[in-house]
Structure formats: structure tokens, C-alpha cells
Short mmCIF file of C-alpha atoms in Angstrom, two decimals:
data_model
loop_
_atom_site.label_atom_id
_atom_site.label_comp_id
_atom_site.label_asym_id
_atom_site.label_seq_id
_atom_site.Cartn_x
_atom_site.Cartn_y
_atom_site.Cartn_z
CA UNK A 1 8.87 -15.81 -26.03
CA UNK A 2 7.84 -18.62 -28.99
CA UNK A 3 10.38 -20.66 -30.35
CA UNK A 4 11.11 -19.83 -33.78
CA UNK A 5 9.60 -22.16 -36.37
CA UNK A 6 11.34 -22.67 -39.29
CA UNK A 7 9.68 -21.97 -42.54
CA UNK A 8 10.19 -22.55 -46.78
CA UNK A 9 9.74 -19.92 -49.28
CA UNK A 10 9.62 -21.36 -52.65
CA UNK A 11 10.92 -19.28 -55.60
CA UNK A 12 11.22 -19.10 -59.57
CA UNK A 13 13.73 -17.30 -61.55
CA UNK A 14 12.74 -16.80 -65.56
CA UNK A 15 14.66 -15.11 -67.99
CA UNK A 16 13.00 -12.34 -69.70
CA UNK A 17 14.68 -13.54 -72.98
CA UNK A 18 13.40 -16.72 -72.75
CA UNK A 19 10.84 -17.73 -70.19
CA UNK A 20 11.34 -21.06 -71.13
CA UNK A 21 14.89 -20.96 -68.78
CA UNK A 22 14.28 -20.88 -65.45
CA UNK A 23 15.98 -21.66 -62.08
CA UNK A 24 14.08 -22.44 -59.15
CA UNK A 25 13.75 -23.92 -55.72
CA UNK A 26 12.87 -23.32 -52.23
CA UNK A 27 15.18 -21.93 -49.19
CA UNK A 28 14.11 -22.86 -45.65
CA UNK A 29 14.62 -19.78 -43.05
CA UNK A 30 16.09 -21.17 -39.43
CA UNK A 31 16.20 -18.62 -37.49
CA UNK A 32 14.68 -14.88 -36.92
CA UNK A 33 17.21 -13.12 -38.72
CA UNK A 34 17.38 -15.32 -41.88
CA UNK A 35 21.22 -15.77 -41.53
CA UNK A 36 20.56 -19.52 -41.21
CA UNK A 37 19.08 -20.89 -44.02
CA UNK A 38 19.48 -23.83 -46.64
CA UNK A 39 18.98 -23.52 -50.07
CA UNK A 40 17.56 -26.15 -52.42
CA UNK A 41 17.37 -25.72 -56.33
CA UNK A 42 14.98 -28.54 -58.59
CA UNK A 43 17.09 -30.05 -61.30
CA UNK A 44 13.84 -31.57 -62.94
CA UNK A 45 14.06 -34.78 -60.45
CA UNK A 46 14.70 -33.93 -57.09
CA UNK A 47 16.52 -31.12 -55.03
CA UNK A 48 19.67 -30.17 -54.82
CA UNK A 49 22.11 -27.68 -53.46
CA UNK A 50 23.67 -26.63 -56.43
CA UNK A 51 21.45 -24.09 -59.12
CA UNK A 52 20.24 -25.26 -61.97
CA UNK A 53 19.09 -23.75 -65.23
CA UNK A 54 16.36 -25.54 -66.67
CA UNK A 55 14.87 -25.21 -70.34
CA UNK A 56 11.00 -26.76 -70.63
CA UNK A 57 11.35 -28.74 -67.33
CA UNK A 58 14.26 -30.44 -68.05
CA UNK A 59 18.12 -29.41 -67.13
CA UNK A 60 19.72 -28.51 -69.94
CA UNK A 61 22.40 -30.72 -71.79
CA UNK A 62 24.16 -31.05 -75.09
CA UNK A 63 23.26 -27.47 -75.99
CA UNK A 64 23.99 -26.05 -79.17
CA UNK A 65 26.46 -22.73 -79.86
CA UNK A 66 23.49 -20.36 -80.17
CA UNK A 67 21.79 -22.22 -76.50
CA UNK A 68 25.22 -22.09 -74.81
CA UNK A 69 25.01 -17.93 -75.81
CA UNK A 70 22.00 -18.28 -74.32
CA UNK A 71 22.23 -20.04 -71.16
CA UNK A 72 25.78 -17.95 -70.92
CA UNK A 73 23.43 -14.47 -70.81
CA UNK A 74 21.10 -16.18 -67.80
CA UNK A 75 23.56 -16.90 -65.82
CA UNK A 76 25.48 -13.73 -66.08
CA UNK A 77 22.14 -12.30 -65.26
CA UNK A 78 21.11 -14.40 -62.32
CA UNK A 79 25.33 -13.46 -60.82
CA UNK A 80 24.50 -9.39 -61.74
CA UNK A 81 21.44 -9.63 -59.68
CA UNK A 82 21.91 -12.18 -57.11
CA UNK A 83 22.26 -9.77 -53.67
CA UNK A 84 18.71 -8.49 -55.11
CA UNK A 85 17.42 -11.74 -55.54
CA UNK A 86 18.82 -13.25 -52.46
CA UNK A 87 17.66 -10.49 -50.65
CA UNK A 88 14.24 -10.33 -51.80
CA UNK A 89 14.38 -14.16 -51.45
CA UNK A 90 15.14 -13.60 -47.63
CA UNK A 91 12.84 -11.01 -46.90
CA UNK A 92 9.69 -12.60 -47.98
CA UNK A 93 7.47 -14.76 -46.10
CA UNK A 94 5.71 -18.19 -46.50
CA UNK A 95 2.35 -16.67 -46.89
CA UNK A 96 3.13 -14.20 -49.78
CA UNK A 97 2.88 -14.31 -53.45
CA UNK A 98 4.56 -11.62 -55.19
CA UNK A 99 6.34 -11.14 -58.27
CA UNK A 100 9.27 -8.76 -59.14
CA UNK A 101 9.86 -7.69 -63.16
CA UNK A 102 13.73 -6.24 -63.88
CA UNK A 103 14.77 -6.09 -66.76
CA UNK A 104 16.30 -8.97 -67.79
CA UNK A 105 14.37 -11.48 -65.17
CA UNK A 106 11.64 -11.86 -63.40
CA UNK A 107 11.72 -13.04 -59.70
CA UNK A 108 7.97 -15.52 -58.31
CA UNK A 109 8.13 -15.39 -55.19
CA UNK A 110 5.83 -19.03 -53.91
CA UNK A 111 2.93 -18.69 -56.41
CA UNK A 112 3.96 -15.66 -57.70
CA UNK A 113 1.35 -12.33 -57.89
CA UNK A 114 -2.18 -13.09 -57.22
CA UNK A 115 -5.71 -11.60 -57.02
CA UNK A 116 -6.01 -11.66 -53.36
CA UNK A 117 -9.41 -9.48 -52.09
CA UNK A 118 -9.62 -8.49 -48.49
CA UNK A 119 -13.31 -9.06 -47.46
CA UNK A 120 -14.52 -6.14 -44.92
CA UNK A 121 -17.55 -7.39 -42.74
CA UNK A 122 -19.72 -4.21 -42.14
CA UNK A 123 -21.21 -4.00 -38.01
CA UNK A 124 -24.57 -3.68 -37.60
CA UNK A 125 -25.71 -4.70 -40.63
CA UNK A 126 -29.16 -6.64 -41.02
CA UNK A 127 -28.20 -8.25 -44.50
CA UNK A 128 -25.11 -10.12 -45.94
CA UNK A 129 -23.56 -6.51 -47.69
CA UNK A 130 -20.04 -6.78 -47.20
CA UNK A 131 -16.89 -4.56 -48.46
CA UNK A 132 -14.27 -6.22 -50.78
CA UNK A 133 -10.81 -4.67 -51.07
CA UNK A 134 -8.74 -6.37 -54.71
CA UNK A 135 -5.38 -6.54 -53.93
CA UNK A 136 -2.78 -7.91 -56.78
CA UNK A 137 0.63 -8.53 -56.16
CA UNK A 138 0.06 -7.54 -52.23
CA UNK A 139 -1.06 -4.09 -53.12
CA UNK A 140 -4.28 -2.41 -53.20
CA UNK A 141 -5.41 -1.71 -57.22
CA UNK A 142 -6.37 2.00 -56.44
CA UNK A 143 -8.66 2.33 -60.25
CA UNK A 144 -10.64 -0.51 -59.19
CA UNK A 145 -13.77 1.37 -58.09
CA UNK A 146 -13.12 4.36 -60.41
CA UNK A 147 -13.18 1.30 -63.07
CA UNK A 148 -16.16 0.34 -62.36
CA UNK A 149 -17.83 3.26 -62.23
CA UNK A 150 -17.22 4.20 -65.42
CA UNK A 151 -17.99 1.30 -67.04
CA UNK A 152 -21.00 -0.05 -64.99
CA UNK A 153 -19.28 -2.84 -63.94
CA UNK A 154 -20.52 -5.08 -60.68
CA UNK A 155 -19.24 -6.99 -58.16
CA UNK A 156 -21.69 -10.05 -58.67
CA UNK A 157 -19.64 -13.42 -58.34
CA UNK A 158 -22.68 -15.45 -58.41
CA UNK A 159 -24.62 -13.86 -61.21
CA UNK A 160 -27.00 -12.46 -58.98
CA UNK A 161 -27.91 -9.55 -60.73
CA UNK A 162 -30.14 -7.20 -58.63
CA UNK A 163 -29.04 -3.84 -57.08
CA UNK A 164 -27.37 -5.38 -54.19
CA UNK A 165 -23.23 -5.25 -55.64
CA UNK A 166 -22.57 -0.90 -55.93
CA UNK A 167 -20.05 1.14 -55.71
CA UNK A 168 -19.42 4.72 -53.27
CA UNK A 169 -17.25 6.87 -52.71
CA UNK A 170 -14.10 4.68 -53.75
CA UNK A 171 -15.41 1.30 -51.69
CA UNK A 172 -17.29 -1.29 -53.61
CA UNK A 173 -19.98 -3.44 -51.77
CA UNK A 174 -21.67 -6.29 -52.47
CA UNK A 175 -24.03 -8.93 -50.77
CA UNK A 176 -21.86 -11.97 -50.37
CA UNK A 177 -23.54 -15.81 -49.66
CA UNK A 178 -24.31 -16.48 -46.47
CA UNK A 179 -22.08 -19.77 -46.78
CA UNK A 180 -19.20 -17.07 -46.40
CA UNK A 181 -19.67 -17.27 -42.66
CA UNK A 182 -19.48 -21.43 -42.70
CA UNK A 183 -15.84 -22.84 -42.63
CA UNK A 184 -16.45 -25.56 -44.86
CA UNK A 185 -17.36 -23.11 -47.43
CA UNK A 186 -15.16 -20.22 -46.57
CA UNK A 187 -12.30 -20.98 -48.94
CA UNK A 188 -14.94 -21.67 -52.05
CA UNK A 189 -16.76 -18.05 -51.58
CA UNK A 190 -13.71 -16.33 -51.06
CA UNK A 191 -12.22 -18.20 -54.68
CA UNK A 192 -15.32 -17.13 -56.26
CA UNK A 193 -14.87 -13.94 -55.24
CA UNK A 194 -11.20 -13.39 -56.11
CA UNK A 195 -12.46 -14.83 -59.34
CA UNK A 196 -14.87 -11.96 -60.08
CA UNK A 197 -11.84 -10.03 -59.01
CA UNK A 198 -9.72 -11.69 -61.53
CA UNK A 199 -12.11 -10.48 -64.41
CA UNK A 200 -12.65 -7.31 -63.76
CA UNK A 201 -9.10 -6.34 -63.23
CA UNK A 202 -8.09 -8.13 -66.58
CA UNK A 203 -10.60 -6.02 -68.26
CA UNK A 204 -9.29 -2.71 -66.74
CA UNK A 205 -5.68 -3.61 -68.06
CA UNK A 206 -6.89 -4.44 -71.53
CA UNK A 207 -8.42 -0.66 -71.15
CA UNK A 208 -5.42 0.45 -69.68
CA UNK A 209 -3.58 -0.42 -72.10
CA UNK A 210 -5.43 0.65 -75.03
CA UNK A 211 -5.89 -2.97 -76.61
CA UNK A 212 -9.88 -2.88 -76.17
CA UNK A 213 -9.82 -0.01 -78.80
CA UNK A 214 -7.72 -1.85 -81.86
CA UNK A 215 -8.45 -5.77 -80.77
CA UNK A 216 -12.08 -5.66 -79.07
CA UNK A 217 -13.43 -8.85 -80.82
CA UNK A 218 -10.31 -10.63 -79.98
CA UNK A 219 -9.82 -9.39 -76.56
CA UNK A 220 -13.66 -10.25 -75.53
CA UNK A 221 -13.09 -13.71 -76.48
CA UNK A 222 -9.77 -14.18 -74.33
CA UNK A 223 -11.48 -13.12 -71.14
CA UNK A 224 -14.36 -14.90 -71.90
CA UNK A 225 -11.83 -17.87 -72.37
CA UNK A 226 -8.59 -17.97 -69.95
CA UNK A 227 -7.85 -15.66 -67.77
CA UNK A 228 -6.47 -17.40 -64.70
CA UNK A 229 -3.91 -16.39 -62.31
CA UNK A 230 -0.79 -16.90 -64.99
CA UNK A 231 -2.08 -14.98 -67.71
CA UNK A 232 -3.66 -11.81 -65.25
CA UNK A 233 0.50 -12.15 -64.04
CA UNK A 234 1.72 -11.65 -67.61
CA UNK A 235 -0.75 -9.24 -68.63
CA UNK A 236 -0.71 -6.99 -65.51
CA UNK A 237 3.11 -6.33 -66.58
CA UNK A 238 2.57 -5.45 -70.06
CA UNK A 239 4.03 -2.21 -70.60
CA UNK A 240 3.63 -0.04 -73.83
CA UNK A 241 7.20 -1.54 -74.97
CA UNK A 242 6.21 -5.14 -75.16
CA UNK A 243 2.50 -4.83 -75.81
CA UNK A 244 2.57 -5.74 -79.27
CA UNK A 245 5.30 -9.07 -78.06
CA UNK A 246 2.53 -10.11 -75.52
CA UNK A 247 0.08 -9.98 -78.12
CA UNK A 248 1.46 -11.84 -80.68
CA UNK A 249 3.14 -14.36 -78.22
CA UNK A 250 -0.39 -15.24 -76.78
CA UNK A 251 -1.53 -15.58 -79.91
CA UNK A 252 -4.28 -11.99 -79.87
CA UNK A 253 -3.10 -10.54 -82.39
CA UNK A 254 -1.00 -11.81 -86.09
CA UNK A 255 -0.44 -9.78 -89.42
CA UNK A 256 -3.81 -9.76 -90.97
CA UNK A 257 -5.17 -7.54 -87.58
CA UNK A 258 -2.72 -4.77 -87.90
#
């Protein structure tokens, strides 16, 4: 049997209200069953075993009435949801990067959710074609191919161009460089391709969600611009209640384009 090696999982607690306030840390997991464990919490210079709430980075002093209200609601928040946190907390591993929306915070879990494409290498195959699986937030995106489809979309991270990226019968291939099979360029082909990833599936939310249709001019020009792995996380949980909040807040949308 292998001795247990003890692992962190690094965390990040931001109010809904305000994502400005945030707590957040790392535990370290001792044994098997995660009953031994020791929890650290950044207070903006070092660790400690106490939580903090911070506010822009910093911990959070000489407040005024309407931040005391404020900080008041977060913590009541973090105690009403702590056994989920904790437990969610406890259950994850080192490798992952999820995140978890309630409705009053939002839970990262390490680097929080992330385009992460499984690459399937296809036997007996004379070329480089390979199979590429997006996966956000851990789970498969299931409209991916259908996505593309529709819109003529390819899987071309390197602006190839040619008939070599299609998509059938739900899988989507594509030729990928041959530098893929090199280790000292594995982890640059496989960024490029969760890149491509990372575009596509910010343009299939903006569909989703119907802002192509009223905001096309501005939308084209945000995912032409910025669309790393923070603003795909804020977007991709965008419901139809706080669509027009999102918007404004990133600065898409403002009174003259209603």
C-alpha cells in the first residue's frame, strides 16, 4: 500500500453582492479520509488560521456603517453555508479547477473553472488528425459540436485553414502539430488548443444567451479583445436574471445601446 501524501487545495470565497469581498486560503488534506487537515486563510500578508474577509486585497478596517452592513451580510453568508463549503472544500482534489455559483457566493475551487480539452489520439492513423473533447468546469460542453456545425465554425488553433479541422457525428477532429508528441512542447500545443477552445465556447454563450442579436458590434470586439479564463468564468454563469448586470458591469453595454 503507498503512504498517503499530503496535499493543498487552494480556495476563494466571493460574495455575490460584492465580488470585491472575498475570503480565501488553502487547507492541506493529511490523511485519506480528510478528517486531518489544517486550514490557512490570507489576510493580505501572510497566512493565518483565523478567516479573513478581504475588500480589494486588503483586510478590511475602519469600515463605515453602510461596509459594516456589508461585511455583516458575508459573513452571515459564509456561517449559512459553511458545511457546503467545507464539504466541497474537502472533497476536491489538488488537480481540479471548478467553480460553484449559490446564490449569495460563489465558491473557486484552486484556479477556479477552466477550458480544459481532452485530446483523443486516433490508432492507425497515417496523419496528425486527432479528436479534442472541451471540457469547462470538469464537464463535457455537450453543444460544442452541434455549435459548430451550425455556424461553420473550426477547430484551427494555428490558423491553418484547409479542410483538415471537421466535425461528425458529435466528435470534432482536427490535425494537431506534430510538436504535440514532443514534451518540451506538449504544454504550449495543448494551451493553444484550449485557447481555440476558449473562443469558441465564449461565442456559443454570447449566442446562448441572446446578446449576439441586440449587441453584435460590441460583442465581436470583446472576443476579439479579452476573453481569458476569468471573463469565459463570469460569462459562462450569466443567467437571463443578471445578463443585463454583466453587461453593464463589463462595460458592453450603457444607456445609449438600449
Amino acid at each position: 500500500m503507498c503512504e498517503f501524501e499530503e496535499f493543498d487545495i487552494y480556495f476563494k470565497i466571493t460574495s455575490n453582492k460584492n465580488p470585491n469581498m472575498y475570503v480565501e486560503g488553502y487547507v492541506t488534506i493529511n490523511d485519506e479520509e480528510a478528517t486531518d487537515v489544517d486550514w490557512y486563510y490570507w489576510k493580505g500578508s501572510g497566512y493565518e488560521s483565523q478567516r479573513v474577509i478581504l475588500h480589494d486585497e486588503v483586510q478590511i478596517n475602519g469600515a463605515t456603517f453602510e461596509q459594516e452592513n456589508e461585511i455583516w451580510e458575508f459573513e452571515s453568508d459564509l456561517v449559512d453555508d459553511d458545511e457546503w463549503i467545507t464539504n466541497i472544500i474537502l472533497q476536491s482534489n489538488d488537480d481540479e479547477n471548478r467553480t460553484y455559483v449559490r446564490e449569495n457566493l460563489t465558491l473557486l475551487i484552486n484556479e477556479g473553472a477552466k477550458m480544459e480539452c481532452e485530446i483523443k489520439e486516433l490508432p492507425c492513423r497515417e496523419d496528425y488528425l486527432v479528436e479534442v473533447i472541451p471540457k469547462w468546469n470538469g464537464k463535457t460542453i455537450n453543444d460544442f459540436a452541434e455549435y459548430m456545425n451550425e455556424f461553420g465554425e473550426k477547430f484551427d488553433p494555428w490558423d491553418v485553414d484547409d479542410d483538415s479541422s471537421y466535425v461528425e457525428k458529435g466528435h470534432i477532429y482536427f490535425e494537431i502539430s506534430k510538436d504535440y508528441w514532443d514534451v518540451d512542447f506538449r504544454d504550449e500545443i495543448i494551451d493553444d488548443v484550449n485557447e481555440e477552445a476558449r473562443r469558441i465556447f465564449a461565442r456559443i454563450l454570447t449566442y446562448r444567451l441572446g446578446i449576439y442579436a441586440k449587441y453584435g458590434d460590441v460583442m465581436e470586439q470583446a472576443l476579439d479583445g479579452d476573453y481569458d479564463e476569468n471573463w469565459l468564468q463570469k460569462l459562462a454563469f450569466v443567467t437571463d436574471d443578471n445578463l443585463d448586470e454583466f453587461l453593464r458591469d463589463q462595460g458592453l453595454i450603457d444607456e445609449e445601446l438600449e
